[in-house]
Each structure stands twice: as structure tokens, then as C-alpha cells.
């Protein structure tokens, strides 16, 4: 071994290595454990164990600082691996011991500060192990190459020397050949192995001379690269001078030896190929470590299933037009794919009620059952995270492709049908599934997963414990809905909302008594949108509260304007009706906001009527009704909107602070033509009679014909609104009543 290749003076290093900071005993103990584990595997080092321990202290500090760094960066671990090689710590066993110490003791003795979740600490530690191994491998490879170059140089020099210096060169070659830790073998161009050194014998577990005399062509392995034998034939024909590959061999005991092998061609004086010189480094442990780290990086730590990273890797290959460059037979055998996206129903309640430990146990049981559902070639089950699982099916063709995927979805539901037994209790498991099936090359991974997610939530909305098939039209509607949701916050800031007013007409004399404020959205791309298209979105995002306040402010200013313009000319004061959503009703500052709006507009409370849907008040307790009572006490009218769609029972109205019923249009549709539906007439007559008994006025919405208006007037209804009188419009057209049947052209 070329000792001068290691640029370090151990005595100087031991004398100058900085010590630990005062009180940093944990770091020193970690270095001591590391030294005891690794030093026996360093036969070539000249350092004592105490010197080596001091050498390790700054390396331990580097690992500790990297573990604690925010943001986390594993790169310093590579420098630690390189530093070990510089200290002549080159044996593969030394690397294995180092990684074992890091895995077992780094987090214990050098925990992250502030503390991280255990899973995050383990993940950081694993990535540091990988970085240390990578740095060690790079440095060891450079170190080995230096040795290999020395061997190759000695071999070439020995064969190139003139005849009179041959004996001296042969001796020098034998010295390097026998003493190097790199496995060396010499064969002729026919492949007969002529000579191997002791290091190569030890690699193959062959202390005798079993390798010598065999042919290189016999040393095949099923995992040989397809290019390897091409390179070999080119070299022995003299078409190339060297190549380098990673190649597996079988040892004498049947185990597998992985080597990093460099092969050079030796020519005679005339330039003809004579020998091939192979130099091999044992990388078996490094290969196993790589495979283990690869497995940990691509599999879920809790369930052992493939994780999100591996799933998307396989999905990208399955969706590629050619099945992916690295696609196996299952990706390239068929032109279609299937994806089954599964989400457990009510899993959050398990975590909340029984704890996350039980929740994790349930996820492991679910994963085991789902794993057993996808055993055919081209089927993969993965865990995306939380309680979300996905199955990918590739290599399917023809019209039966969809049936293949839906059959897998049914198997997964059937596998979860039986309760899971945990800690003496049976836990029922239900799941909602979205199924996407299609031709590869048409969609990207993000689009496919989005469609599956949308479809899964459609199954959940339908009651759960079922699967639904993806539908392009439904996906488009959901995506459009999401787009509108994203635009809502800026729309309010940009002034894209406006209000139209629909008149409320007194049936007894046909005069306008007020108007309902109806908000509209002038969308830059979609044009004017009605409230049914965006109010539910605002409700779900919480934007309904600022939007509702804006509507109140605008409507109050308009009502004040009407009064200032001379409402007496229109026979009495005008009132404006504004809708309140359930979220606004529950908002703690509702009363204060409305009082502030009225004060700012200079509007009397009696000029405002708040419309609340019947369904919003069903089952409301006294605390929930208190804001409405306070507003009613101030003089604000409260109207019960869409009456009849809830309990349709007037008895509960006696405890509510309402002054007006807005009868749902479904009760009066049968009166649009003559003769009127007698059942509808009796129902409306009874509601009006009982409402008046409770001192409530009755407003009817959705009046579309003159016949309907006449019937309602005769039945005693107080006010009405609808297209017969006027469609919603700007405030200046409030008194321009059309009095035309809805079937007639709009004025």
C-alpha cells in the first residue's frame, strides 16, 4: 500500500484536534463509542485508539450540527465519509460499523435542538448515513484508483522494460501484485485466467487456486449488465484498451460478490493484444447499503408499502407514451393504465377517540389487507400518506381494462369489510374509492391523481364505502369550482361584485314596498355569475363574512339613497332585504357589524330586513337565536326565507324572532295557470291564516304569471316578488314593473 498517498500526520493531528466545548460530554462519549467500534477494523492505520478518538471528535461535531441544521442539509455527512478514508479507515467493515454507530447513537447523544418528531429525527439520521456512505465511497474509489494506477503502472512498466531490466521489473510487479488490497487477475485474450493475487482469492472465498485455470466466460451472473459482455469482446479483439463496470460474481459458498472492476488490455511490443488485467474492489457492503437506503427512501416506514416517491416514479413510467425508458414488462405490455385512489372514511375519529397509536395499528392492518388485493403482475399498492392509499395497474389492454380496474376496487372494499380486531375491540373500516382508467400518453401524473382525488370525494359525498368512476365533465366542473374559489379573495378587493335589486310588491295595491338585494359577480373570464355559483364557495372558505358585510353596506347606502330621493313619491318608506348565510349568523360580531353599517349609512333599523333560510334555523338553540333577537329588538325585521323546505311546521315559529315568512316557490307553482291546483291553494291558505294569527306577514317568491299573482292576493298574501313584476336589475329601475307573464319576452 502506498502510505504516502494519505496526506495526514496522525501525531500532529492528535495534538491539534480541538477538544470539545466545556460540558460537551455527550459529543465526547459519542466519539468514544465510534472509535471503539471502528478502530479494530483499521489494520493499516498508525494511530492509537486514543488518537483516533480525538480525530473523530470534530467529525462527530459535524454530524451533530448537520442533524440540527435548519434547513436540514445532509451534505456535511459526505465530508465525514471522506475524512474516514483519509485516516486509512478503508475497510468495508469500518464503514458498516460507522453507519451502525450513527444509526444507534447519534440521535441519542446529539439530539436535535429544538426537538423534532422521532420520525423526522430518524429520517435525518438515515439521510446523513447515506451521505457518509456516499462520501466514503467517493474517497475510497479515488484511493483505490490510485492503487490501481500504481498496479497498472507497475504491470505495464514490467512488460515494457527492455530485456536486460526484466528481472528487476518482474520483482517490482510481484511486490505490488502481492501486497495490494485490490483484487488483481491476469488472463489471456482467450479468457483463460493465468494468475490471481491473494486479495482476489479472499474476495471469492477461494484460499486455493480454484480461479486460476478457469475461463472468464464461465464467471457469469444473472444480474450481469447487457453491455458487459459487449465491452469484454471489444477489449479482447483489441477494439478498446479498457473498460470499467460494476459486476456481480458468485463466491465459492454461493453468496454474491459485487465488484467495481477495471479491465485493461496489455499489448506486446508489436501492439498485438496479449493479456487482460482486471482489478476489482469489493463493493458488496456498499451495494447492500445502497439497496437498504433505496428501500427506506421508497417505502413507507409504518406499513412497509411503497411510498409516494416510488408510486409517482412508477406512475410516470406507466403514463409515458412508450411505457417509460426503464419500464419493465408490466409497463410495456399494454397501452392502458388504471388507478384506484382509496381514502378511509372517518379515520380522524379513530385518532381523536382512541389515540394515534391505535390509528397507526389500524393503518398497518389496512395496508396488509390491501397488499393482498394486488398480487398480479403490473399491480402496485402504495401509501400516499395519512389514511390515503393508491393502487396502480399497468399492462392492461382492450375493452376489459376498465373491468380489470373496477374488479380491483371491489376486492379492496371486500378486503376491508371485515372489522379489524385491535386491543380487544373490533373496528369497522369503510373506504371511499375513486377509479381512473385510461390510455397512457394522454394525461400527466398530476392530472390523473387530481381526477382520482375528485372522484374519491364524489364517492365520499355519496355516502362512502363505495367506488366511483372518473368522469371528465365532473372533473371539469370541480376544477372550475376550484378556480372560482381561488379568485374569490381578489375579486372582492378588485371591486368585481355588484348588486341588483328585485322589487317586493304589495299585493293589495301593486305598489313597491321594498327590494331584495341580490349580489352578482362580474368575473373577468366568465362574465356575470349568479349567487348560486359562488355563495356556497364563499361560505366554505369563510369569505362570506367580509362579502356579506360589503353587501350590507352597499344595500344600506342604497336604501338611504332611495329615502333621500323622496320615497314619499312612491307611497311610503322603502325597505331593503339582505340575505344572511349560516356563517354570518354564527359570526360573533354580527350584531355589532350591522349596527355599525346602519349608523354609517344613517339608516333607520326598520328599513332593513334580514333574510335567514329556514334550514339555517332548524334546531337552533337559544344562544344561536340571541343575535337575531337583539337585532329584532333594535327594529330590524327578520324574514324566514324558503319557508316550507324544512319542518314546514309553524309551531316552532313562536319562539323565533321573525316578522315575515317568505313562502318557497314550490308551494305556489300550481297556481301559475287557471284553474289553480286545489291542493296548493289549500296549503297556502292554511299557512297564510296561521301566519297572520302569529302576527307574521307573508311574502311569496317566484311569482311568474298574472294568474298566480291574483290567486295569492285573494288568499291574503302580503307581498310578492318574481319575474312577473320585474327581474333583478339596477336600483334606478326598481319601480319599472313589467307585469308580464314569465313566458313573455322581457321588456
C-alpha angles and dihedrals in degrees: 000000000000101000093183090065091077108080099205135102106211097197091050091044093052091050096048103036106117116243127232122280117262111287094012093127095139092063091049092049090050091052090049092053089047092050094049091051099046108031095075088058092057106081093157098054123104094202122106117232091255090053091047091050091055088047089055097051096081089043089053089049089053090053092047093050092047091050091053098041120120113232092033116236120176094194095101086065089068090058089054091054090050092049091055091056091048087058089056090255091143105135114110088228089061090057092048091050091048093052091047092053092048092049095048104034113019097081090037096054100026105033119181115267116242092032120257129204111277092245092053091048091051091047091051091047091051092051090049089052089053091049092048090050092048093050091045090050093049094048093043090050091052089046091048092047089055089054091044091051089050091051093045091047091050091047095048091044090051092053094040098050117104120259096262092057095043097103093052093048092047090055092049092048092050090051093053093039093054102038103044120102089219116096110245129189133174124205135169123245090265087063099251110147107232104176141002130185127234093258091060092047090053090050091055093042088242110130090172128057100274093129095054111086096024122113122247089228090065093060097082128146130192090238094056112133113252088234095054099081091042089057091045094053092046090053098049089047089055094245093123133022101214146357137186127212143155107245134176124221135184115247121219090264093053096255121128124257116198115203138188097219131191116189123193130187117232116206131196126239091279092052096253118141110258110157142009119221116204123192117189135192118199106238097163095117092044090050092050091048090050091050092048093049090045089052092049091048093051102038133069111253094216104045104018090232121132108278133225094278095054092042093055090045090056093041092053090052092046092051096046112108091241096036092260129294092263096037116136125222092282092059097046100038097079139028099225137065137199131208126195114194114195129189123179115240115235096357091142090065090058091055092043096048105030101025135251093279091063089042090056091048089052091051091052091051092048091049091052091052094046091047089059091054096062108051102126121102111276095025121117130176118200139172114234094189140287109015094333119115130174136195122204122201120193136172096046124138143182133017092316092066094094091047089053092054096043089049088058090050090052091049090053092051090047091050090056095044095090113075118252114241112222128164093343095310132101114231118198114222123206128174141188118218134198116199124202122182127174151123119296118245093040102085137028125237094257092052093048093049092046091052091048091049092050091048092048091055089049088057090048091050089052091061102281130245089090143082131242130197120237116258122197094213092051091047090052092051093049092047091049089049090051091049091053090048090055091049096050100085095051092041091066092047091048094052095243094144124086136171131239122193128219115198123242107217126204105233096209095064107005095243124142110252099175145318140251115237110227117188121220132189119222097205115198092227107023100039122221113001124195123229093257087066099053112012092079088051092050089047093053094047098044092243089115090084098061091035091050091050090051090052090050092050094048094045092048092051090049092049090050089049092053091052093047091050091060113277088183088076087066095050106262143357119313123236127201123213119211126186120234120205124217090253091055091049090055095045110112095222096050096113094042091048094051093047089051091049092051092047094048092049094043089232126153112239090235089067091065127075119185116208117212122182118241092234091056091060100041108119094003113157126219094269090055092048094048096087091053091049090051091051092047089051088055089056100260113141117234118208124194103224126208090014112191097038092092127039092333086212122128095199094083091053092076091076096044124090094232127134101180137043118209104204114219114247092237089077095056103038090097090062097061092096135034127284094043122222103266093213092056090046092054093047094050092043091054094046092049092048094050093043092053089048087058089047092249124140119225125226121186120207128199098040105167107161139044091237090056091050092051093050092050093048091052090049090057101252111161107212138003142190134191146109091295088071101030142320118242110282147146117315094251090064095054095113096041097102116185099197089198130136112257089243089063121087114272114254 
